[in-house]
Structures are given as C-alpha cells and as structure tokens.
Short mmCIF file of C-alpha atoms and ligand atoms in Angstrom, two decimals:
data_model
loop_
_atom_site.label_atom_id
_atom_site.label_comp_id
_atom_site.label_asym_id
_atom_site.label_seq_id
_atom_site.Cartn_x
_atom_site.Cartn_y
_atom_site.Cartn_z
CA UNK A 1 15.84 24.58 31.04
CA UNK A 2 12.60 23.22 30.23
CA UNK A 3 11.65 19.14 30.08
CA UNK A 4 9.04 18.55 27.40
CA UNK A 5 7.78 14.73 27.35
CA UNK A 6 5.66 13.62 24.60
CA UNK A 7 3.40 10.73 25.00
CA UNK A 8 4.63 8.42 22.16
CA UNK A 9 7.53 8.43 19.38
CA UNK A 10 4.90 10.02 17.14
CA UNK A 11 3.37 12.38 19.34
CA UNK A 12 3.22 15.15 16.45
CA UNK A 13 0.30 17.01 18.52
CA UNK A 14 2.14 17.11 21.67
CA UNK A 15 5.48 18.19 20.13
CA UNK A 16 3.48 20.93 17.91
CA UNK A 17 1.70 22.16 20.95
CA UNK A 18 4.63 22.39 22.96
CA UNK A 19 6.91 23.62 20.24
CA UNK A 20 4.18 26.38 19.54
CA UNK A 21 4.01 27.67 23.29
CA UNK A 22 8.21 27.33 23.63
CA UNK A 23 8.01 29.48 20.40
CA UNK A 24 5.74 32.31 21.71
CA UNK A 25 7.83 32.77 24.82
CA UNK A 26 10.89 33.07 22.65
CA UNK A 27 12.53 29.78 24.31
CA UNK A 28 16.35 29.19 22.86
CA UNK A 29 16.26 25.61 21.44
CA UNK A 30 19.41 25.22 23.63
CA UNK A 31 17.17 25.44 26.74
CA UNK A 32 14.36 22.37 25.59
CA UNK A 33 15.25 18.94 26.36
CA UNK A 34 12.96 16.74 24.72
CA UNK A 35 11.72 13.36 25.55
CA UNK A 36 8.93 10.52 25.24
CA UNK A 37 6.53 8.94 27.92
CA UNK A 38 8.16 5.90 29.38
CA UNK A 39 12.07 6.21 27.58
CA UNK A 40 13.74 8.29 30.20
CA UNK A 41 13.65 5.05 33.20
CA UNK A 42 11.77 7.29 35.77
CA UNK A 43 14.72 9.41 36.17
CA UNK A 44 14.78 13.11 35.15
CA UNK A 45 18.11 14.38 33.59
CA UNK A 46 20.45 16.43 35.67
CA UNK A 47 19.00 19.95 36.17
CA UNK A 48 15.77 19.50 35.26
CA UNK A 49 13.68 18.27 38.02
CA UNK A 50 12.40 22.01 39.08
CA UNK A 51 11.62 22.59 35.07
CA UNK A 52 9.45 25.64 34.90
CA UNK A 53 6.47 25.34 32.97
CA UNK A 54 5.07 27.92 30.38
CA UNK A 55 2.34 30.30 31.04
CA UNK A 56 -0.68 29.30 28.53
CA UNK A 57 0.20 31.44 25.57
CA UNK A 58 -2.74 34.16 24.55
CA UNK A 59 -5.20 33.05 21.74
CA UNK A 60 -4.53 35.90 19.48
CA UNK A 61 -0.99 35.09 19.98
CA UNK A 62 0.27 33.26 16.80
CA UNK A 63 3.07 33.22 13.96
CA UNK A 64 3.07 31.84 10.42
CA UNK A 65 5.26 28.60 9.06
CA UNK A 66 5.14 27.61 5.80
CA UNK A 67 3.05 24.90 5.08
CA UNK A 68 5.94 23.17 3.93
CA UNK A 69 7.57 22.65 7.46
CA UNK A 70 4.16 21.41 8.35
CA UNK A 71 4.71 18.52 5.93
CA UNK A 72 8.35 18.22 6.99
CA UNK A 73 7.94 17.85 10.11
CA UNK A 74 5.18 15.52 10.41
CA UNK A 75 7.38 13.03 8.35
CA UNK A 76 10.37 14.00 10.03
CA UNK A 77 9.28 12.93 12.98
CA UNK A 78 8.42 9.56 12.16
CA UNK A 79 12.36 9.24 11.93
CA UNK A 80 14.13 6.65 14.83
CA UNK A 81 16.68 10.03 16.04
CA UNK A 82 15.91 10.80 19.22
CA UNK A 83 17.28 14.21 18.21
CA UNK A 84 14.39 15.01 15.70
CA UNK A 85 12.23 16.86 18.12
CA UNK A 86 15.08 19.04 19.11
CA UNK A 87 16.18 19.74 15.60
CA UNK A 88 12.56 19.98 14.12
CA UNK A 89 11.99 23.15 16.84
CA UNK A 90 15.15 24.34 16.46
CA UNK A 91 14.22 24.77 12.42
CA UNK A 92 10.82 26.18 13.70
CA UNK A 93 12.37 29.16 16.09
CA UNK A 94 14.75 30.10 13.26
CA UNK A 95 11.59 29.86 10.64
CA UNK A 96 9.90 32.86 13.03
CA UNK A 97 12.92 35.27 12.02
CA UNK A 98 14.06 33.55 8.16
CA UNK A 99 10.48 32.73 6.43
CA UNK A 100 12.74 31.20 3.71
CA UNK A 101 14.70 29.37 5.69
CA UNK A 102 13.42 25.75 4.16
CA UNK A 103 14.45 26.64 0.47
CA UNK A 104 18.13 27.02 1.55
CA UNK A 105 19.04 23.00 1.27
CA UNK A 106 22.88 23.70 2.17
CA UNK A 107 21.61 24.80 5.84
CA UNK A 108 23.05 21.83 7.97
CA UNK A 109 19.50 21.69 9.49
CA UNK A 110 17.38 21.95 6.97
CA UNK A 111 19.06 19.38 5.11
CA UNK A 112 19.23 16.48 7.73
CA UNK A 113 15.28 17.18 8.00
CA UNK A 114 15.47 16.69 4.84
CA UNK A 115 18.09 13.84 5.23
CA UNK A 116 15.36 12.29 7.49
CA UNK A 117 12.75 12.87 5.76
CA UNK A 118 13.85 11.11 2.98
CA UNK A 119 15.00 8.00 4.97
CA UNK A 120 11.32 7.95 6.76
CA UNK A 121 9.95 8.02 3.17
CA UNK A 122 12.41 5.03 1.51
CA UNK A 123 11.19 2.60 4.70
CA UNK A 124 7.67 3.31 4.51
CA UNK A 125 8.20 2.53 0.25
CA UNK A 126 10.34 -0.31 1.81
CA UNK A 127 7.58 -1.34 3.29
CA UNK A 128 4.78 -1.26 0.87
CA UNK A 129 7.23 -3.51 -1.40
CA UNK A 130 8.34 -6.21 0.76
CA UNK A 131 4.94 -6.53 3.31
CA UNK A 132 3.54 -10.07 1.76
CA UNK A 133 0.24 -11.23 3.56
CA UNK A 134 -0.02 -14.81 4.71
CA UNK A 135 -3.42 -16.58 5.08
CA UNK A 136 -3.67 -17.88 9.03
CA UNK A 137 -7.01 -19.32 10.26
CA UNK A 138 -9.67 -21.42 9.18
CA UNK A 139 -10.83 -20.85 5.46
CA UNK A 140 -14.57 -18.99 6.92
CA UNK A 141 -12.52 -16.71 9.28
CA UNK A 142 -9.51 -15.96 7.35
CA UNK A 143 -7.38 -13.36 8.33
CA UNK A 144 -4.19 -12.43 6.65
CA UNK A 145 -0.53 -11.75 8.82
CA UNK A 146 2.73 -10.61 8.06
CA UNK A 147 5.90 -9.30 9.75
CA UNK A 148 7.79 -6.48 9.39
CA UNK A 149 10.86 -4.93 11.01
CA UNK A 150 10.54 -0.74 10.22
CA UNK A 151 13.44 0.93 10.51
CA UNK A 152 11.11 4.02 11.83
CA UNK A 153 7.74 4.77 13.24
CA UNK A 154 5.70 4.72 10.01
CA UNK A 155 3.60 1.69 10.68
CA UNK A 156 0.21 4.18 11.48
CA UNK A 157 1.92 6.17 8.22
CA UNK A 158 2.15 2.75 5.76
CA UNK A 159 -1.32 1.94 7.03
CA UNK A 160 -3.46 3.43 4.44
CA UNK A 161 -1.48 2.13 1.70
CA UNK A 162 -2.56 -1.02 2.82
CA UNK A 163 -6.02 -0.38 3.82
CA UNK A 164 -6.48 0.81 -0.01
CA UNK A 165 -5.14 -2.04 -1.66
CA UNK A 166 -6.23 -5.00 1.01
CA UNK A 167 -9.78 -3.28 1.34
CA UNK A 168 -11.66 -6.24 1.54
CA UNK A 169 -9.69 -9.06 3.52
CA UNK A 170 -8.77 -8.52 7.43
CA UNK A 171 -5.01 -8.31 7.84
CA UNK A 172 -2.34 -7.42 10.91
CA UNK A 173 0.83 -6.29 10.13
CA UNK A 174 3.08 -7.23 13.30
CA UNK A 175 6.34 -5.02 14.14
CA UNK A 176 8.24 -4.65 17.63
CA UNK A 177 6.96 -0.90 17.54
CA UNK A 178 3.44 -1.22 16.87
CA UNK A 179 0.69 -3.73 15.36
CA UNK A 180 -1.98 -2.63 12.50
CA UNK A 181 -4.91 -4.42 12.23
CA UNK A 182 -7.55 -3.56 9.48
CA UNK A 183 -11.03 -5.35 10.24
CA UNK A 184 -12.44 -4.21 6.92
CA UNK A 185 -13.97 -0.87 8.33
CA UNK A 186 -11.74 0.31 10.63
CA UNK A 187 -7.74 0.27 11.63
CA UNK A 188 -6.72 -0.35 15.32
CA UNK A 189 -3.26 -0.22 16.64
CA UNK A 190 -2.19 -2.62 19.47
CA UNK A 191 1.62 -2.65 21.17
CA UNK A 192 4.12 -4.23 19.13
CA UNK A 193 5.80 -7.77 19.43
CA UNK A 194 8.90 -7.52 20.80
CA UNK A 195 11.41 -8.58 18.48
CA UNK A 196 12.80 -11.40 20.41
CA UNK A 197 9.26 -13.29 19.51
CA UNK A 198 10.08 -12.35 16.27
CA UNK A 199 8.60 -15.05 14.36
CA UNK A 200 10.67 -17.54 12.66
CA UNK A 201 9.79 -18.45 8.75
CA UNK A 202 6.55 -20.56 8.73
CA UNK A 203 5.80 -19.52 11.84
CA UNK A 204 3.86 -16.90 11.65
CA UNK A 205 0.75 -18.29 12.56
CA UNK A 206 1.76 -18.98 16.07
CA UNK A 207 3.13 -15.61 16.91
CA UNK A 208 -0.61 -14.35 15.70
CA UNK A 209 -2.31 -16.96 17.87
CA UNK A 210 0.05 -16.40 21.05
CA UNK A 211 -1.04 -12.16 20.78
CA UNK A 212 -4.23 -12.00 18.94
CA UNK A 213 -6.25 -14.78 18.89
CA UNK A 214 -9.84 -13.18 20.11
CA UNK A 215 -10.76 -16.31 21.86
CA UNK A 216 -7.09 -15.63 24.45
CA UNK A 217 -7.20 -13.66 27.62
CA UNK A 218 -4.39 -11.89 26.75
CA UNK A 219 -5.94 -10.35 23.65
CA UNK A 220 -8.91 -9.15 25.52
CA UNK A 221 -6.14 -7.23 27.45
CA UNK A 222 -4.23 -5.88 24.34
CA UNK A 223 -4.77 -2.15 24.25
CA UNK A 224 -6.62 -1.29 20.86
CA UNK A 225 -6.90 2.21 19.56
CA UNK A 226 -9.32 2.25 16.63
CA UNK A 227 -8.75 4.87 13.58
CA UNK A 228 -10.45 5.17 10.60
CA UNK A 229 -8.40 5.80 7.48
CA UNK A 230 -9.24 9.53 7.33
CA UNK A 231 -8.51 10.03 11.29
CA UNK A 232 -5.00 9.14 10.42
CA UNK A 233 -4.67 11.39 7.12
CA UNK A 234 -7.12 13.99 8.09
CA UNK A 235 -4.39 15.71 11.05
CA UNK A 236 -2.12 15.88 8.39
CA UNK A 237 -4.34 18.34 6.56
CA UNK A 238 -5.66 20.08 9.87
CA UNK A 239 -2.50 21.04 11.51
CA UNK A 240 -1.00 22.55 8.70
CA UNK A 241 -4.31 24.71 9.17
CA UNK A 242 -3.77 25.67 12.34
CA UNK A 243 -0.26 26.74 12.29
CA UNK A 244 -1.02 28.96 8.69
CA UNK A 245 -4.25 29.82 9.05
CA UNK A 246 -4.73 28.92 5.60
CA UNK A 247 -6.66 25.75 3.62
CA UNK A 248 -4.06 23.71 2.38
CA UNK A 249 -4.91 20.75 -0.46
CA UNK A 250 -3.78 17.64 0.62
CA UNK A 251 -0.97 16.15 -1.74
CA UNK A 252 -1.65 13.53 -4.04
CA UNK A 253 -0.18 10.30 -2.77
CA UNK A 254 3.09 9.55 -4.91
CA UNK A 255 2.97 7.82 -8.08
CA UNK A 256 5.39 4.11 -7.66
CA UNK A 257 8.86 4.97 -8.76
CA UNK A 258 9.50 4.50 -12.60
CA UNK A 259 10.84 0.86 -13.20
CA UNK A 260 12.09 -1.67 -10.58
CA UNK A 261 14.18 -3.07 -8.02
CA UNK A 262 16.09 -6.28 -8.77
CA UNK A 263 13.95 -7.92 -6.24
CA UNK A 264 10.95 -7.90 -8.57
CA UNK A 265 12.88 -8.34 -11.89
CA UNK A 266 10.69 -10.20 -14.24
CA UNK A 267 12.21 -13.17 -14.70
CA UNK A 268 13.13 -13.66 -10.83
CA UNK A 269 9.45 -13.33 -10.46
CA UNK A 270 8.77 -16.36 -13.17
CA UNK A 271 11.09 -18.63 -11.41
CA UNK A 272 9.69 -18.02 -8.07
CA UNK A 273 6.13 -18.24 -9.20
CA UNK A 274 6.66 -20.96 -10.55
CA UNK A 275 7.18 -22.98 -7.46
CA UNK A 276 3.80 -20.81 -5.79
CA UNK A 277 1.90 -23.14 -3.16
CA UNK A 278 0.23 -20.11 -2.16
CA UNK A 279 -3.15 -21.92 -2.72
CA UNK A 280 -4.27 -25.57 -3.52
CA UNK A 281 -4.46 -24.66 -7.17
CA UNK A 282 -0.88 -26.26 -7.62
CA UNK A 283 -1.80 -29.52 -7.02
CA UNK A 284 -4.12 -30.22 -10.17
CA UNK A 285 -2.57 -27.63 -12.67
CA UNK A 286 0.40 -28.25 -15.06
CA UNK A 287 2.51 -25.53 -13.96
CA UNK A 288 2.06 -21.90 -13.09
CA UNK A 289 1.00 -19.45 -16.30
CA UNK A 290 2.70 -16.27 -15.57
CA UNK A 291 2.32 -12.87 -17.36
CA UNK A 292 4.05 -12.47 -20.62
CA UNK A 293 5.29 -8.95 -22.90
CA UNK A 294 8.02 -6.54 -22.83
CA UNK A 295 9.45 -4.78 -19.52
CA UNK A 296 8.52 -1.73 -21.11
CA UNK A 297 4.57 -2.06 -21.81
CA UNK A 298 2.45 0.74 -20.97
CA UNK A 299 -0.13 -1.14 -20.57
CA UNK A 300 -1.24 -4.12 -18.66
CA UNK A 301 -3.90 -6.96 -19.60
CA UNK A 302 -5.15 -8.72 -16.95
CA UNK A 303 -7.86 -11.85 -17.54
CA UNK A 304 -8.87 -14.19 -15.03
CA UNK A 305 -7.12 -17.49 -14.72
CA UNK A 306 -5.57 -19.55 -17.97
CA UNK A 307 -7.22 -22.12 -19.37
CA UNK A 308 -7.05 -25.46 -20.83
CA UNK A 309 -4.57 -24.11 -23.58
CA UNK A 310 -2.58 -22.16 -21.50
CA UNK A 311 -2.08 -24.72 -18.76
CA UNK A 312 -0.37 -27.35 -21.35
CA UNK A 313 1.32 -24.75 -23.34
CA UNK A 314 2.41 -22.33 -20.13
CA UNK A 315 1.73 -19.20 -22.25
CA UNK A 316 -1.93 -16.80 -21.44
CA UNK A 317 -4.05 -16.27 -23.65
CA UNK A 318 -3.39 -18.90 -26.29
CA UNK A 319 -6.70 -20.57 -26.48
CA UNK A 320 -10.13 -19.70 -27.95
CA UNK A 321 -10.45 -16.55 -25.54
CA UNK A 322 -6.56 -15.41 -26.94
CA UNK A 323 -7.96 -15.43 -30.32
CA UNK A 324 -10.79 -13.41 -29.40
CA UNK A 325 -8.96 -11.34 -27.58
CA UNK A 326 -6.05 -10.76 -30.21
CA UNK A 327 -8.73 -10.05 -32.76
CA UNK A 328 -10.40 -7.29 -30.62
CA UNK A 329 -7.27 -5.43 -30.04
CA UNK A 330 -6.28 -5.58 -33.93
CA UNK A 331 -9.46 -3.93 -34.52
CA UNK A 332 -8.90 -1.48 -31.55
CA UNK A 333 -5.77 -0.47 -33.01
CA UNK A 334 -3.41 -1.92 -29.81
CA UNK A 335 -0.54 -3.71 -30.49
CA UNK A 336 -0.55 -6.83 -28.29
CA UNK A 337 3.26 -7.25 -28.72
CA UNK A 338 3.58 -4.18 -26.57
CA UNK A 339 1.26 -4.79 -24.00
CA UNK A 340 1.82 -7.29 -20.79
CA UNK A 341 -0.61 -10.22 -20.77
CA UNK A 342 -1.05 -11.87 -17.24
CA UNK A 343 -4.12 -13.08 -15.44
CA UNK A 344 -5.28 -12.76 -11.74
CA UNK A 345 -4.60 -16.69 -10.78
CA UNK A 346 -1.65 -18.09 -11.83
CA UNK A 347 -2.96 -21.67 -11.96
CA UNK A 348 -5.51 -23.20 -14.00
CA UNK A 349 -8.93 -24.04 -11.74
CA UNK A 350 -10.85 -26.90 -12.83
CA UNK A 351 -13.11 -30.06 -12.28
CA UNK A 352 -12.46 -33.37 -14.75
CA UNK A 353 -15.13 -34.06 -16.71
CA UNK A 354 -14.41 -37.45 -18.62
CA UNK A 355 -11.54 -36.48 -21.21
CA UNK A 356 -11.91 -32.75 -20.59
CA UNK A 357 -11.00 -30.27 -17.87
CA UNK A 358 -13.90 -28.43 -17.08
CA UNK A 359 -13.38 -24.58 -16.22
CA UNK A 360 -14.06 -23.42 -12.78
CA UNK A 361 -14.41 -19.91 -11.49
CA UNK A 362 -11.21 -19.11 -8.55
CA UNK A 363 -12.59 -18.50 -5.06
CA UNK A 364 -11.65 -15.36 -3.19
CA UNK A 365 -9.13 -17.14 -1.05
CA UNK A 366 -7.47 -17.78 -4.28
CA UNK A 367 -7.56 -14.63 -5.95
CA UNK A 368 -6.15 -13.37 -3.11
CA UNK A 369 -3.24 -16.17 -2.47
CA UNK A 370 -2.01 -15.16 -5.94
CA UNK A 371 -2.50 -11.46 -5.58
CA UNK A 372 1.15 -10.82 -4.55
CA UNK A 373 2.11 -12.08 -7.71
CA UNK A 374 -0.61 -9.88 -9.79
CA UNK A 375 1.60 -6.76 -7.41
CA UNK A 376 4.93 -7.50 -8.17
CA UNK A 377 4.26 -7.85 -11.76
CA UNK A 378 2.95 -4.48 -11.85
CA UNK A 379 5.75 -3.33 -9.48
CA UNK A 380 8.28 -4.82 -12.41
CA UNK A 381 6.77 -3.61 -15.33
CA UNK A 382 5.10 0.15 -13.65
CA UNK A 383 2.43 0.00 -16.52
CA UNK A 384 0.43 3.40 -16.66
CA UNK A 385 -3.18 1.54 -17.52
CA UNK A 386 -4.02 -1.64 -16.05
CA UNK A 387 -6.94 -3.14 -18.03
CA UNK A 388 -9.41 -5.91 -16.02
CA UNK A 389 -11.03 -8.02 -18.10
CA UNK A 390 -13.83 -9.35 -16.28
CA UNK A 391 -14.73 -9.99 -12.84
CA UNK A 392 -12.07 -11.94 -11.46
CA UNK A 393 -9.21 -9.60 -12.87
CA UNK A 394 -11.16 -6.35 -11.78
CA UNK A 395 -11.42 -8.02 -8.03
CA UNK A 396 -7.48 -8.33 -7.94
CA UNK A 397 -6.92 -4.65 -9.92
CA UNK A 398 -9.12 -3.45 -6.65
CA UNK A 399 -8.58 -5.25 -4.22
CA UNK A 400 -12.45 -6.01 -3.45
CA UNK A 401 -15.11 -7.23 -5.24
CA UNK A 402 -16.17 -4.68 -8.10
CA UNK A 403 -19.20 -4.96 -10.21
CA UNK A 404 -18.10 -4.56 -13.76
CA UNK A 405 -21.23 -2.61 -15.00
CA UNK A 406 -20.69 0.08 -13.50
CA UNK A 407 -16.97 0.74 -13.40
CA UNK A 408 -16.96 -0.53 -17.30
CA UNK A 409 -15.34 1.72 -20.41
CA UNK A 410 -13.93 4.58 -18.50
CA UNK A 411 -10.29 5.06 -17.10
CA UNK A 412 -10.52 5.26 -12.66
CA UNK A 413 -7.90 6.07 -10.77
CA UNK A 414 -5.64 3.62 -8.59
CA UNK A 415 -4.41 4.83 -5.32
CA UNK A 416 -1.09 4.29 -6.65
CA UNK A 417 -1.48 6.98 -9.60
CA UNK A 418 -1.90 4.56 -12.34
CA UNK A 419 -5.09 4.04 -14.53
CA UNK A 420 -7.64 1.13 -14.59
CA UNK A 421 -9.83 0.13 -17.41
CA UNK A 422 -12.75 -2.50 -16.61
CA UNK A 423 -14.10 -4.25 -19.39
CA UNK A 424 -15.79 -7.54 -19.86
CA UNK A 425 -13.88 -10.95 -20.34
CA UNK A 426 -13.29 -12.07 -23.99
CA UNK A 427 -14.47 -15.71 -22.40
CA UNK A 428 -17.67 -14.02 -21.77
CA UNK A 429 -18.47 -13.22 -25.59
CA UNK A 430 -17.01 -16.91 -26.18
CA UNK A 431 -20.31 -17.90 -24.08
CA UNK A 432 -23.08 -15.67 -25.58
CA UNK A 433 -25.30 -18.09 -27.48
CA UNK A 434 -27.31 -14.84 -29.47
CA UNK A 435 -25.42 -13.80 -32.89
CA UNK A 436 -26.65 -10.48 -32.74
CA UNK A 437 -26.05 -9.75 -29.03
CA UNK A 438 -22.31 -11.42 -29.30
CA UNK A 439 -21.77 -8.78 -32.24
CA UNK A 440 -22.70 -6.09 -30.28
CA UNK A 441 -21.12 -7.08 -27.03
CA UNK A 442 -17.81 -7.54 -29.05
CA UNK A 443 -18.47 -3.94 -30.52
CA UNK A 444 -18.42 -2.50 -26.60
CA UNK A 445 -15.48 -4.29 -25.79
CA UNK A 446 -13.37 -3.21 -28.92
CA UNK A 447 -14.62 0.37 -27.78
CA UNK A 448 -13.20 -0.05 -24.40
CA UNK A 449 -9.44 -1.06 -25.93
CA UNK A 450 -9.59 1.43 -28.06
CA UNK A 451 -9.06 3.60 -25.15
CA UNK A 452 -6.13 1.49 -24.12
CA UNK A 453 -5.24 2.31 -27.53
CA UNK A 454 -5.34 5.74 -27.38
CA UNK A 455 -2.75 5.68 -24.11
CA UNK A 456 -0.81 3.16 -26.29
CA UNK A 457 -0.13 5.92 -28.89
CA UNK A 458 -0.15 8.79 -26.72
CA UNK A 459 2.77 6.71 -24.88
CA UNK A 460 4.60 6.20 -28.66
CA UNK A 461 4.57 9.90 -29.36
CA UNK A 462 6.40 10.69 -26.43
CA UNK A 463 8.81 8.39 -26.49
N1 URA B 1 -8.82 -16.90 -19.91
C1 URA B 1 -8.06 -16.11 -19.11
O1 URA B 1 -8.56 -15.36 -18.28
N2 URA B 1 -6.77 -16.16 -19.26
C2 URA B 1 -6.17 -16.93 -20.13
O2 URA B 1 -4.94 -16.90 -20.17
C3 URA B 1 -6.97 -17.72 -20.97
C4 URA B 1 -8.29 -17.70 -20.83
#
C-alpha cells in the first residue's frame, strides 16, 4: 500500500508526478491511498505507516495519454471529492492498456470525471455570474471586494476571467478556501476566510480591513503567493506536453452560454437598477436610464451616460445625439429597432448652470460602480457585437481605459468570444464647430456601423 500526500487540494503537479511514477511501476489503483498536506490530523491510516516509496522511475521511461485526460483531469481535480485523485489515476492506469478508454461515456469512471468535470465547470460559470465587486476604501486608494462561497477549488481557475474583465481596478475576491487579489499586474493568493467570518451584507468592508488592510500586522503575516495570469494558464498547456510529448493549442476560452438565467432577466434588471446607489450619481439625476431593444438583438449600442433628454424622459438616446445617431444607422443600413441601446452610466452626470443642466464627463469610480449593470445586460441579451461609442462606453466594453484611435472601425475580440466595435460618440460630431470636418467625421462613423450592419444581416440570413 502506498500513501501519496499532495501539498494542497489542487496539487495537479504533485498528483501527476506521483500518478506518473505509480504508473511506471505498474501500481494497482487499489494499493494508492491518496491524501492532502494537513487533512489527515497527523495520523496515518491503518497500514500505512511503513509505506514503501517508489524507486525514481528511468528518464526514457514514459507512456502516452491523450491530451484529452490531460484537460480532464486538471479540471477534475478542482472538484470538492476527496475521491478524485483516486479515480483520476485509476482512469490513467486503465488509459495505459485502453487508449480509447475516454470516448466510451457509459464507463462508470469516465463518466463521473466527466460528472465532475462538469460540476467544476457550472461553479466556476457560477461564479463569473454572481461575483459583484464592491468599492471599500478611500476614493484615491480604491480597491474593490466581494465574497464568494465556491462549491470547489476553482478560485486560482475563475481568476483570469476576472483579471481580463477587471484589468484596470485592484480587487480581492474572499472565499473560506482561498483569497485572489489582483493588484493590476499581478494575482496573489492568500489563505481563505473561514466561513464563520463570513461577512454579513454591508459588511464587507470590515471583513477586508480585519485580513487585508496593508497598514495591520496581521496582513504583513498573510502568506502571499504571487502569479501572473499566464503562470496560472501556462501549466495547463505544459503538462499536457509532458505527458504526450506533443504541442498541444490551448483551447479557446468558452463563448457565454446562449441566452440567460432568470436572475438577469431584463426586466428584473430594470427594476433593480432602478433603485442603483452604486455611486453618488443618484442623488442629482431623475431616475436611472437603462438600456432599451429586443431580448433578441445581435447587437449592442453602448454610449456614454444619458443626457438632459433622456434623464426627464427615462429612455437613451432621445435627444440631439439620438437623432444623430438614428440618422447614421439609417444610412448604415442597421435597423435600430433590432439593436439594444444602453449606455455605460446609468445616471445622468451634471453641474447646474442657471436654467440648464450642464453635461459632465463620469469619473472612473463611476464607470465602474455602474459596470455590473453594463455586464448583466450583456449577460441577458448575449449580443454577438458590442459597439462603444466613444470613450466612456469603450472603457466599460474593456474594462480599462482604451484610446479610441487606435482600436476604431475594426471588430476585436472580447475574452468572452463576442465582438467589439469602437467608434466615436455621435455627441462628439454634435460638438465639431467645422462643416466640412463634421461631414467627414459623420462619413467615418456611418462606415464603422455599417459593419455592425453587415453582422446585422449576416445574423437575419441565418435565422
Ligand atoms: N449620450 C449618451 O451617451 N447616451 C444617451 O442616452 C444620450 C446621449
């Protein structure tokens, strides 16, 4: 009987070195008891306190897996079973005889990997939808918090979901397994908060404070271990390697699932946005302008924050920049009744100026406040092009600060799988005091819909 005892519930290295060796001296699965640093209480189990270890295993000595176990695994043991490790090498010792062994899904262990898999892949989704930043901290050292309770050990897999789309803000996501903290160049993982410190609603803050707070002792004592983004993805890639001998392309990251839960139905959305105190915006505004169109648009519009118009009437894009706008895509050929209309603050910004409300450009803190809303709307409506219009919008399409001049008239990729179009704000050829340059500038930006148009009728022959 051998004892194998991996140093954490993720220990993928540790299990595939040890699984490799147990595999080259032709150990039964019946004979490995697996385990992780610090869960067996000191005590070894019955029988295995003289366990023999295994002679260092040649370097020519090797075997072939499919690359697909490679990816199997690795997920598979993110799961919360403390019997994955045993079933994961018992699949790998029957893989040496049965190369085909993964393809057969009525195989009782090949299809609770699977089973696993699957679960480790819905909570890690789970996560990505429900994971809502809060701002903590003074305004000049925000950071940005939130709690989560995984139901496996995917925090370090999550992570570059949210590194992606939070780029440029520092967050921590707290769990009782593990904390992720992104700095804005780098992720470090500290232990997690036990869940009896869980932190009640509102109270966020004060959980942060009692762990994290650099200025605290205790902090100072926190063990960090700093990752970059590709440290984390890059093993992924590299073991697969190793076991095949063979370069394998990494796989793109999957596109959101087609439509939505009922959490982020539309009109749920509306009603909760429109009670947002996300940001101070609230105060001064009429009410909250949320996106407008059909469930089923293709496309997305997204401008910056509504105006004077859309504040009183509670509708975007019905002022001077809607009529602009609704002119350009006429001429671009897209059909605005099909597209979704939303901006990236919900609430009109603005200074009074005698009788009139004078425009005012959001701040990052608020761009960022409403960006959870600018999410779920295109978690509702899973449009395949998102189209920024203007600097504001193209910030929250990004997550950072993007210069529209050089991103502008072509389609980039999200990290999500979508599209995004950057363009100029129709407020912005409002503005232009030259005839000849507005004419032209209005030209460029009906050339950049008429891509949007394009998709549009691409999307209507299909259908
Ligand atoms: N400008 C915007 O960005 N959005 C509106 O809704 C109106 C003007």
């Amino acid at each position: 009987m051998y004892l194998i005892t991996l140093d954490s519930q993720t220990d993928f290295d540790g299990w595939r070195k040890a699984a490799r060796t147990l595999a080259l001296h032709h150990v039964a699965p019946a004979d490995v008891t697996w385990g992780v640093q610090g869960q067996l209480n000191g005590e070894t189990p019955a029988g295995l306190s003289e366990a023999p270890s295994l002679p260092p295993v040649e370097i020519e000595s090797t075997f072939n897996v499919p690359a697909d176990f490679i990816a199997l695994a690795r997920v598979t043991i993110l799961h919360r079973d403390d019997d994955r490790f045993a079933l994961l090498y018992r699949l790998l010792s029957r893989l040496k005889a049965d190369h085909d062994l993964l393809e057969r899904m009525s195989d009782p262990d090949v299809a609770l990997a699977a089973a696993m898999a699957s679960s480790v892949h819905r909570d890690a989704q789970r996560m990505r939808d429900v994971v809502r930043f809060r701002e903590i901290g003074r305004e000049q050292k925000a950071h940005y918090a939130a709690w989560f309770e995984p139901e496996h050990y995917i925090v370090a897999f999550a992570a570059p979901f949210f590194i992606r789309r939070f780029a440029d803000m520092p967050w921590s996501i707290l769990t009782p397994d593990v904390c992720a903290h992104w700095d804005g160049h780098a992720i470090s993982f500290t232990p997690g908060v036990s869940r009896t410190e869980r932190p009640e609603p509102g109270r966020l803050e004060e959980t942060w404070r009692r762990h994290f707070e650099p200025e605290r002792p205790r902090a100072s004592a926190t063990r960090r271990r700093n990752l970059s983004e590709a440290s984390i993805l890059e093993p992924l890639l590299t073991d697969a390697e190793r076991w095949t001998g063979g370069r394998i392309a990494p796989r793109p990251e999957a596109p959101m699932p087609r439509k939505t839960s009922a959490a982020d139905d539309l009109e749920a959305l509306r009603e909760e946005a429109a009670h947002c105190r996300a940001c101070p915006l609230y105060k001064d505004a009429t009410q909250t302008v949320f996106g407008e169109g059909p469930k089923s648009a293709n496309i997305m519009l997204v401008g910056e924050q509504p105006g004077d118009k859309e504040d009183l009437a509670g509708h975007p894009f019905v002022g001077p920049a809607g009529q602009m706008l609704d002119r350009a895509l006429e001429e671009a050929g897209v059909d605005r009744k099909k597209v979704y209309v939303t901006n990236a603050v919900k609430h009109f910004k603005f200074v009074p100026r005698g009788k009139i409300r004078l425009h005012q450009k959001p701040a990052t803190p608020e761009i960022r406040a409403c960006r959870q809303w600018y999410e779920r709307e295109v978690s509702a409506i899973q449009p395949d092009l998102i189209v920024a219009m203007g600097a504001t919008a193209a910030q929250s399409v990004f997550g950072k600060i993007t210069p529209i001049g050089k991103t502008r008239g072509r389609l980039i990729d999200l990290p999500d799988g979508r599209k995004a179009l950057v363009t100029v704000h129709p407020s912005y050829l409002l503005r232009l005091p030259d005839p000849e340059a507005k004419a032209l500038e209005y030209q460029r930006f009906v050339e950049d819909l008429k891509i949007a148009a394009g998709l549009q009728r691409k999307a209507a022959r299909a259908a």
